[in-house]
Amino acid sequence: IRIVARIKETTKGLDRNQLINDINNELIEEFNFNHEDFYFTGTFSLYNNLLQSLFESQIKTILSVFIIIFILFLFIFRSAAIALIAVLTNIIPSLIILGIMGLANIPLDIMTITIAAIAIGIGIDNAIHYISRFKNEVLKDGDYLSSMHRTHSSIGISMFYTAATVAIGFLVLILSHFIPSIYFGIFMAIAMLSSVIVNLTLLPRLIIIFKPKMNNRRLIK
């Protein structure tokens, strides 16, 4: 017997996985079916399976990304302290985005689940630019505070204007009639701005506080 049911995807508070589990339990407990007597299929079930696999892999993926980035920073900057400072700093933009989504009750789906990972990439890119310039500046006089001011007045300004321009470009998506595209545009703009703010405030502050040893090898000629 094939039973076809139609689900209203726009139902407020719809929990696809919970609905499937409830139907599954009802068939077993109330109608005395066995697990092997029935199965769910169709686009609703397939989409739910896709979302569940995304949720399960999200944390593992983010952790793997940060480990790989930490190793990459060790290779680039030859300093565990710098690598750790850069990685810890750039966790914040992802947490901001996920936190806003949680407070606004915006569900994770195919579009929104990618934003946290993209925010990590954006933040790491800014961190590499900033730290590379900072290393070259601190080699001039060994003064971390003066090096921060010189770095801000050079690469820092470029980072800010680039982030602002790209953020405005993503905000164009709010004119879309497709809700996931609107979310993507808004949160990508937030990712760009929060990333550059963190890398121009917290990152240099941590560098000044802990004063990690700077390699004598110049990264920017």
Coordinates of N, CA and C in Angstrom, one line a residue, residues 11-213:
T11 N 4.3 25.8 7.3 CA 3.7 25.7 8.7 C 4.6 26.2 9.7
K12 N 4.2 27.2 10.5 CA 5.0 27.8 11.6 C 5.4 26.7 12.6
G13 N 6.7 26.7 12.9 CA 7.2 25.7 13.9 C 7.3 24.3 13.4
L14 N 7.2 24.1 12.1 CA 7.3 22.7 11.6 C 8.7 22.1 11.9
D15 N 8.7 21.0 12.5 CA 9.9 20.2 12.8 C 9.8 18.9 12.0
R16 N 10.5 18.9 10.8 CA 10.3 17.8 9.9 C 10.7 16.4 10.5
N17 N 11.9 16.5 11.2 CA 12.4 15.2 11.8 C 11.4 14.7 12.9
Q18 N 10.9 15.6 13.7 CA 10.0 15.2 14.8 C 8.7 14.7 14.2
L19 N 8.2 15.3 13.2 CA 7.0 14.8 12.5 C 7.2 13.4 12.0
I20 N 8.3 13.1 11.3 CA 8.5 11.8 10.8 C 8.7 10.8 12.0
N21 N 9.3 11.2 13.0 CA 9.5 10.3 14.2 C 8.1 10.0 14.8
D22 N 7.3 11.0 14.9 CA 5.9 10.8 15.5 C 5.1 9.9 14.7
I23 N 5.1 10.0 13.4 CA 4.4 9.1 12.5 C 4.9 7.7 12.6
N24 N 6.3 7.6 12.7 CA 6.9 6.3 12.8 C 6.5 5.6 14.1
N25 N 6.5 6.3 15.2 CA 6.1 5.8 16.5 C 4.6 5.4 16.5
E26 N 3.8 6.2 15.9 CA 2.4 6.0 15.9 C 2.1 4.7 15.1
L27 N 2.7 4.4 14.0 CA 2.5 3.2 13.2 C 3.0 2.0 14.0
I28 N 4.0 2.1 14.8 CA 4.5 1.0 15.6 C 3.7 0.7 16.8
E29 N 3.3 1.8 17.5 CA 2.6 1.6 18.8 C 1.1 1.4 18.7
E30 N 0.5 2.2 17.7 CA -0.9 2.1 17.6 C -1.4 1.1 16.6
F31 N -0.6 0.9 15.5 CA -1.1 0.0 14.5 C -0.3 -1.3 14.4
N32 N 0.7 -1.5 15.4 CA 1.4 -2.7 15.5 C 2.2 -3.1 14.3
F33 N 2.7 -2.1 13.6 CA 3.6 -2.4 12.5 C 5.0 -2.7 13.0
N34 N 5.8 -3.4 12.3 CA 7.3 -3.5 12.6 C 8.1 -2.5 11.7
H35 N 9.3 -2.3 12.1 CA 10.1 -1.3 11.4 C 10.3 -1.7 9.9
E36 N 10.4 -3.0 9.7 CA 10.7 -3.4 8.3 C 9.4 -3.5 7.5
D37 N 8.2 -3.2 8.0 CA 7.0 -3.2 7.3 C 6.7 -1.9 6.5
F38 N 7.4 -0.9 6.8 CA 7.1 0.4 6.1 C 8.3 1.2 6.0
Y39 N 8.3 2.2 5.2 CA 9.4 3.2 5.0 C 8.9 4.5 4.5
F40 N 9.6 5.6 4.7 CA 9.2 6.9 4.3 C 10.0 7.3 3.0
T41 N 9.4 7.9 2.1 CA 10.0 8.3 0.9 C 9.4 9.7 0.4
G42 N 9.9 10.2 -0.7 CA 9.4 11.4 -1.2 C 10.4 12.6 -0.9
T43 N 10.1 13.8 -1.4 CA 11.0 14.9 -1.3 C 11.0 15.4 0.2
F44 N 9.9 15.3 0.9 CA 9.9 15.7 2.3 C 10.9 14.9 3.1
S45 N 10.8 13.6 3.0 CA 11.7 12.7 3.7 C 13.2 12.9 3.3
L46 N 13.4 13.1 2.0 CA 14.7 13.3 1.5 C 15.3 14.6 2.0
Y47 N 14.5 15.7 2.0 CA 15.0 17.0 2.4 C 15.3 16.9 3.9
N48 N 14.5 16.2 4.7 CA 14.7 16.0 6.1 C 16.0 15.3 6.4
N49 N 16.3 14.2 5.6 CA 17.5 13.5 5.8 C 18.7 14.4 5.4
L50 N 18.6 15.2 4.4 CA 19.7 16.1 4.0 C 19.9 17.1 5.1
L51 N 18.9 17.7 5.8 CA 19.1 18.6 6.8 C 19.7 18.0 8.1
Q52 N 19.3 16.8 8.4 CA 19.8 16.1 9.5 C 21.3 15.8 9.3
S53 N 21.7 15.4 8.1 CA 23.1 15.2 7.9 C 23.9 16.5 8.0
L54 N 23.3 17.6 7.6 CA 24.0 18.9 7.7 C 24.2 19.3 9.1
F55 N 23.2 19.1 9.9 CA 23.3 19.4 11.3 C 24.4 18.6 12.0
E56 N 24.4 17.3 11.8 CA 25.3 16.4 12.4 C 26.8 16.8 12.0
S57 N 26.9 17.2 10.8 CA 28.3 17.4 10.3 C 28.8 18.9 10.6
Q58 N 27.9 19.8 11.0 CA 28.2 21.2 11.2 C 29.3 21.4 12.2
I59 N 29.1 20.8 13.4 CA 30.1 21.0 14.5 C 31.4 20.3 14.1
K60 N 31.4 19.1 13.6 CA 32.6 18.4 13.2 C 33.3 19.1 12.1
T61 N 32.6 19.7 11.2 CA 33.2 20.5 10.1 C 33.9 21.7 10.6
I62 N 33.3 22.5 11.5 CA 33.9 23.7 12.0 C 35.1 23.4 12.8
L63 N 35.0 22.3 13.7 CA 36.2 21.9 14.4 C 37.4 21.5 13.5
S64 N 37.0 20.8 12.5 CA 38.1 20.3 11.5 C 38.7 21.5 10.8
V65 N 37.9 22.5 10.5 CA 38.3 23.7 9.8 C 39.3 24.5 10.7
F66 N 39.0 24.6 11.9 CA 39.8 25.4 12.8 C 41.2 24.7 13.1
I67 N 41.1 23.3 13.2 CA 42.4 22.6 13.4 C 43.3 22.7 12.1
I68 N 42.7 22.6 10.9 CA 43.4 22.8 9.7 C 44.0 24.2 9.6
I69 N 43.2 25.2 9.9 CA 43.7 26.6 9.9 C 44.8 26.8 10.9
F70 N 44.7 26.2 12.1 CA 45.7 26.4 13.1 C 47.1 25.8 12.5
I71 N 47.0 24.6 11.9 CA 48.2 24.0 11.3 C 48.7 24.9 10.2
L72 N 47.8 25.4 9.4 CA 48.3 26.3 8.3 C 49.0 27.6 8.8
F73 N 48.4 28.1 9.9 CA 49.0 29.3 10.5 C 50.4 29.0 11.1
L74 N 50.5 27.8 11.7 CA 51.8 27.4 12.2 C 52.9 27.4 11.0
F75 N 52.4 26.9 9.9 CA 53.3 26.8 8.7 C 53.6 28.2 8.2
I76 N 52.7 29.1 8.2 CA 52.9 30.5 7.6 C 53.7 31.3 8.6
F77 N 53.3 31.4 9.8 CA 53.9 32.4 10.8 C 54.9 31.8 11.7
R78 N 55.1 30.5 11.7 CA 56.1 29.8 12.5 C 56.0 30.1 14.0
S79 N 54.8 30.3 14.5 CA 54.5 30.6 15.8 C 53.2 30.1 16.3
A80 N 53.2 29.2 17.3 CA 52.0 28.6 17.9 C 51.2 29.7 18.6
A81 N 51.8 30.7 19.2 CA 51.1 31.7 19.9 C 50.3 32.6 18.9
I82 N 50.9 33.0 17.8 CA 50.2 33.8 16.8 C 49.0 32.9 16.2
A83 N 49.3 31.7 15.9 CA 48.3 30.8 15.3 C 47.1 30.7 16.2
L84 N 47.4 30.5 17.5 CA 46.3 30.3 18.5 C 45.5 31.6 18.6
I85 N 46.2 32.8 18.7 CA 45.5 34.0 18.8 C 44.6 34.3 17.6
A86 N 45.1 34.0 16.4 CA 44.3 34.3 15.2 C 43.1 33.3 15.1
V87 N 43.2 32.1 15.5 CA 42.1 31.1 15.4 C 41.1 31.5 16.4
L88 N 41.5 31.7 17.7 CA 40.5 32.0 18.7 C 39.7 33.3 18.4
T89 N 40.4 34.3 17.9 CA 39.8 35.6 17.5 C 38.7 35.4 16.5
N90 N 39.0 34.5 15.5 CA 38.0 34.4 14.4 C 37.0 33.3 14.6
I91 N 36.9 32.8 15.9 CA 35.7 32.1 16.2 C 34.5 33.0 16.5
I92 N 34.8 34.2 16.9 CA 33.7 35.1 17.3 C 32.7 35.5 16.2
P93 N 33.2 35.8 15.0 CA 32.2 36.1 13.9 C 31.2 35.0 13.7
S94 N 31.6 33.7 13.7 CA 30.7 32.6 13.6 C 29.8 32.5 14.7
L95 N 30.3 32.7 15.9 CA 29.4 32.6 17.1 C 28.3 33.7 17.1
I96 N 28.7 34.9 16.6 CA 27.8 36.0 16.4 C 26.7 35.7 15.5
I97 N 27.0 35.1 14.4 CA 26.0 34.8 13.3 C 25.1 33.7 13.9
L98 N 25.6 32.6 14.4 CA 24.8 31.5 15.0 C 24.0 32.0 16.1
G99 N 24.5 32.9 16.9 CA 23.7 33.5 18.1 C 22.5 34.3 17.6
I100 N 22.8 35.1 16.6 CA 21.7 36.0 16.0 C 20.6 35.1 15.4
M101 N 21.0 34.0 14.7 CA 20.1 33.1 14.1 C 19.2 32.4 15.2
G102 N 19.9 32.0 16.3 CA 19.2 31.4 17.4 C 18.2 32.3 18.0
L103 N 18.6 33.6 18.3 CA 17.7 34.5 19.0 C 16.5 34.9 18.1
A104 N 16.8 34.9 16.7 CA 15.7 35.3 15.8 C 14.9 34.1 15.3
N105 N 15.2 32.9 15.9 CA 14.5 31.6 15.5 C 14.6 31.4 14.0
I106 N 15.7 31.7 13.4 CA 15.9 31.4 12.0 C 16.5 30.0 11.9
P107 N 15.9 29.1 11.2 CA 16.3 27.7 11.2 C 17.6 27.5 10.3
L108 N 18.4 26.5 10.6 CA 19.5 26.1 9.7 C 18.9 25.4 8.5
D109 N 19.3 25.8 7.4 CA 18.9 25.1 6.2 C 20.1 25.1 5.2
I110 N 19.8 24.7 4.0 CA 20.9 24.6 3.0 C 21.7 25.9 2.8
M111 N 20.9 27.0 2.9 CA 21.5 28.3 2.6 C 22.2 28.8 3.9
T112 N 21.5 28.8 5.0 CA 22.1 29.4 6.2 C 23.2 28.6 6.9
I113 N 23.2 27.3 6.7 CA 24.2 26.5 7.4 C 25.6 26.7 6.8
T114 N 25.7 27.3 5.6 CA 27.0 27.5 5.1 C 27.6 28.9 5.5
I115 N 26.8 29.7 6.2 CA 27.3 31.1 6.5 C 28.4 31.1 7.5
A116 N 28.3 30.2 8.5 CA 29.3 30.2 9.6 C 30.6 29.8 9.1
A117 N 30.6 28.8 8.2 CA 31.9 28.3 7.6 C 32.5 29.4 6.7
I118 N 31.6 30.1 5.9 CA 32.1 31.2 5.1 C 32.7 32.3 6.0
A119 N 32.0 32.6 7.1 CA 32.5 33.7 8.0 C 33.9 33.3 8.5
I120 N 34.2 32.0 8.8 CA 35.5 31.6 9.2 C 36.6 32.0 8.1
G121 N 36.2 31.6 6.9 CA 37.2 31.9 5.8 C 37.5 33.4 5.6
I122 N 36.4 34.2 5.8 CA 36.5 35.7 5.7 C 37.4 36.2 6.8
G123 N 37.2 35.7 8.0 CA 38.0 36.2 9.1 C 39.4 35.8 9.0
I124 N 39.7 34.6 8.6 CA 41.1 34.1 8.5 C 41.8 34.9 7.4
D125 N 41.1 35.2 6.3 CA 41.7 36.1 5.3 C 42.2 37.4 5.9
N126 N 41.3 38.0 6.6 CA 41.6 39.3 7.3 C 42.8 39.2 8.2
A127 N 42.8 38.1 9.0 CA 43.8 37.9 10.0 C 45.2 37.7 9.3
I128 N 45.3 37.0 8.2 CA 46.5 36.8 7.5 C 47.1 38.1 7.0
H129 N 46.2 39.0 6.4 CA 46.6 40.3 6.0 C 47.2 41.1 7.1
Y130 N 46.4 41.2 8.2 CA 46.8 42.0 9.3 C 48.1 41.6 10.0
I131 N 48.1 40.3 10.3 CA 49.3 39.8 11.0 C 50.6 39.9 10.1
S132 N 50.5 39.7 8.9 CA 51.6 39.8 8.0 C 52.1 41.2 8.0
R133 N 51.2 42.2 7.9 CA 51.7 43.6 7.9 C 52.2 43.9 9.3
F134 N 51.6 43.5 10.4 CA 52.1 43.7 11.7 C 53.5 43.2 11.9
K135 N 53.8 42.0 11.4 CA 55.1 41.4 11.6 C 56.1 42.3 10.9
N136 N 55.8 42.8 9.8 CA 56.8 43.6 9.1 C 57.0 45.0 9.8
E137 N 55.9 45.5 10.4 CA 56.0 46.8 11.1 C 56.8 46.6 12.4
V138 N 56.6 45.5 13.1 CA 57.2 45.4 14.4 C 58.7 45.1 14.3
L139 N 59.1 44.6 13.1 CA 60.6 44.4 12.9 C 61.3 45.7 12.7
K140 N 60.6 46.8 12.5 CA 61.3 48.1 12.3 C 61.9 48.7 13.6
D141 N 61.1 48.6 14.7 CA 61.5 49.1 16.0 C 61.2 48.3 17.2
G142 N 60.5 47.1 17.0 CA 60.2 46.3 18.1 C 59.1 46.8 19.0
D143 N 58.5 47.9 18.7 CA 57.4 48.5 19.5 C 56.1 48.0 19.0
Y144 N 55.4 47.2 19.8 CA 54.2 46.6 19.4 C 53.1 47.6 19.2
L145 N 53.0 48.6 20.2 CA 51.9 49.5 20.1 C 52.1 50.4 18.9
S146 N 53.3 50.9 18.6 CA 53.5 51.7 17.4 C 53.2 50.9 16.1
S147 N 53.6 49.7 16.2 CA 53.4 48.8 15.0 C 51.9 48.6 14.7
M148 N 51.1 48.6 15.8 CA 49.7 48.5 15.6 C 49.1 49.7 14.9
H149 N 49.6 50.9 15.4 CA 49.1 52.1 14.8 C 49.5 52.2 13.3
R150 N 50.7 51.8 13.0 CA 51.1 51.9 11.6 C 50.3 50.8 10.7
T151 N 50.1 49.7 11.3 CA 49.3 48.6 10.6 C 47.9 49.1 10.4
H152 N 47.3 49.7 11.4 CA 45.9 50.2 11.2 C 45.8 51.3 10.1
S153 N 46.8 52.1 10.1 CA 46.8 53.2 9.1 C 47.1 52.8 7.7
S154 N 47.6 51.5 7.5 CA 47.9 51.0 6.2 C 46.9 49.9 5.8
I155 N 47.2 48.7 6.2 CA 46.4 47.6 5.8 C 45.0 47.6 6.5
G156 N 45.0 48.2 7.7 CA 43.7 48.3 8.4 C 42.6 49.0 7.7
I157 N 43.0 50.2 7.1 CA 42.1 51.0 6.3 C 41.6 50.2 5.1
S158 N 42.5 49.5 4.4 CA 42.1 48.7 3.2 C 41.1 47.6 3.6
M159 N 41.4 46.9 4.7 CA 40.5 45.9 5.2 C 39.1 46.4 5.5
F160 N 39.0 47.6 6.1 CA 37.7 48.1 6.5 C 36.9 48.5 5.3
Y161 N 37.5 49.2 4.3 CA 36.8 49.6 3.1 C 36.4 48.4 2.3
T162 N 37.3 47.4 2.2 CA 36.9 46.2 1.5 C 35.7 45.5 2.1
A163 N 35.7 45.4 3.4 CA 34.6 44.7 4.1 C 33.3 45.5 3.9
A164 N 33.4 46.8 4.1 CA 32.2 47.6 3.9 C 31.6 47.5 2.5
T165 N 32.5 47.5 1.5 CA 32.0 47.4 0.1 C 31.4 46.1 -0.2
V166 N 32.0 45.0 0.3 CA 31.5 43.7 0.0 C 30.2 43.5 0.8
A167 N 30.1 44.0 2.0 CA 28.9 43.9 2.8 C 27.7 44.6 2.1
I168 N 27.9 45.8 1.6 CA 26.9 46.5 0.8 C 26.5 45.7 -0.4
G169 N 27.4 45.0 -1.0 CA 27.1 44.2 -2.2 C 26.2 43.0 -1.8
F170 N 26.5 42.4 -0.7 CA 25.6 41.3 -0.2 C 24.2 41.7 0.2
L171 N 24.2 43.0 0.8 CA 22.9 43.5 1.2 C 21.9 43.7 0.1
V172 N 22.4 43.7 -1.2 CA 21.5 43.8 -2.3 C 20.5 42.6 -2.4
L173 N 20.9 41.5 -1.8 CA 20.1 40.3 -1.8 C 18.8 40.5 -0.9
I174 N 18.7 41.5 -0.1 CA 17.5 41.7 0.7 C 16.3 42.1 -0.2
L175 N 16.6 42.5 -1.5 CA 15.6 42.8 -2.4 C 15.0 41.6 -3.1
S176 N 15.5 40.4 -2.8 CA 15.0 39.2 -3.4 C 13.7 38.8 -2.8
H177 N 12.9 38.0 -3.5 CA 11.7 37.5 -3.0 C 11.8 36.1 -2.4
F178 N 13.1 35.6 -2.5 CA 13.4 34.2 -2.0 C 14.0 34.4 -0.6
I179 N 13.2 34.0 0.5 CA 13.6 34.2 1.9 C 15.0 33.7 2.2
P180 N 15.5 32.5 1.8 CA 16.8 32.0 2.1 C 17.9 33.0 1.5
S181 N 17.6 33.6 0.3 CA 18.6 34.5 -0.3 C 18.7 35.8 0.6
I182 N 17.5 36.2 1.1 CA 17.5 37.4 2.0 C 18.4 37.1 3.2
Y183 N 18.2 36.0 3.9 CA 19.0 35.6 5.0 C 20.4 35.5 4.7
F184 N 20.7 34.9 3.6 CA 22.1 34.8 3.2 C 22.8 36.2 3.0
G185 N 22.1 37.1 2.3 CA 22.7 38.4 2.1 C 22.9 39.2 3.4
I186 N 21.9 39.1 4.3 CA 22.0 39.8 5.6 C 23.2 39.3 6.5
F187 N 23.2 37.9 6.6 CA 24.2 37.3 7.4 C 25.6 37.4 6.8
M188 N 25.7 37.4 5.5 CA 27.0 37.6 4.9 C 27.6 39.0 5.2
A189 N 26.7 40.0 5.2 CA 27.1 41.3 5.5 C 27.5 41.4 7.0
I190 N 26.8 40.8 7.8 CA 27.2 40.7 9.3 C 28.5 40.0 9.4
A191 N 28.7 39.0 8.7 CA 30.0 38.2 8.7 C 31.1 39.1 8.3
M192 N 31.0 39.8 7.2 CA 32.0 40.7 6.7 C 32.4 41.8 7.8
L193 N 31.4 42.4 8.3 CA 31.6 43.5 9.2 C 32.1 43.1 10.6
S194 N 31.6 42.0 11.1 CA 32.0 41.5 12.4 C 33.4 41.0 12.3
S195 N 33.8 40.4 11.2 CA 35.1 39.8 11.0 C 36.2 40.9 11.0
V196 N 35.9 42.0 10.2 CA 36.9 43.0 10.1 C 37.0 43.8 11.5
I197 N 35.9 43.9 12.2 CA 35.9 44.6 13.5 C 36.8 43.8 14.5
V198 N 36.5 42.5 14.5 CA 37.3 41.6 15.4 C 38.8 41.7 15.1
N199 N 39.1 41.6 13.8 CA 40.5 41.6 13.4 C 41.2 42.9 13.5
L200 N 40.4 44.0 13.7 CA 41.1 45.3 13.9 C 41.0 45.8 15.3
T201 N 40.4 45.0 16.2 CA 40.3 45.4 17.6 C 40.9 44.3 18.5
L202 N 40.2 43.1 18.6 CA 40.6 42.1 19.5 C 41.9 41.5 19.1
L203 N 42.1 41.2 17.8 CA 43.3 40.6 17.3 C 44.6 41.4 17.7
P204 N 44.7 42.7 17.3 CA 45.9 43.5 17.7 C 46.0 43.6 19.2
R205 N 44.8 43.7 20.0 CA 44.9 43.8 21.4 C 45.6 42.6 22.0
L206 N 45.2 41.4 21.6 CA 45.8 40.2 22.1 C 47.3 40.1 21.7
I207 N 47.6 40.5 20.5 CA 49.0 40.5 20.1 C 49.8 41.4 21.0
I208 N 49.3 42.6 21.4 CA 50.0 43.6 22.2 C 50.1 43.0 23.7
I209 N 49.1 42.4 24.1 CA 49.1 41.8 25.5 C 50.1 40.7 25.7
F210 N 50.0 39.7 24.7 CA 50.9 38.5 24.9 C 52.2 38.7 24.2
K211 N 52.3 39.6 23.2 CA 53.6 39.9 22.6 C 54.3 38.6 22.1
P212 N 53.6 37.9 21.2 CA 54.2 36.7 20.6 C 55.5 37.0 19.8
K213 N 56.5 36.1 19.9 CA 57.7 36.4 19.2 C 57.5 36.4 17.7

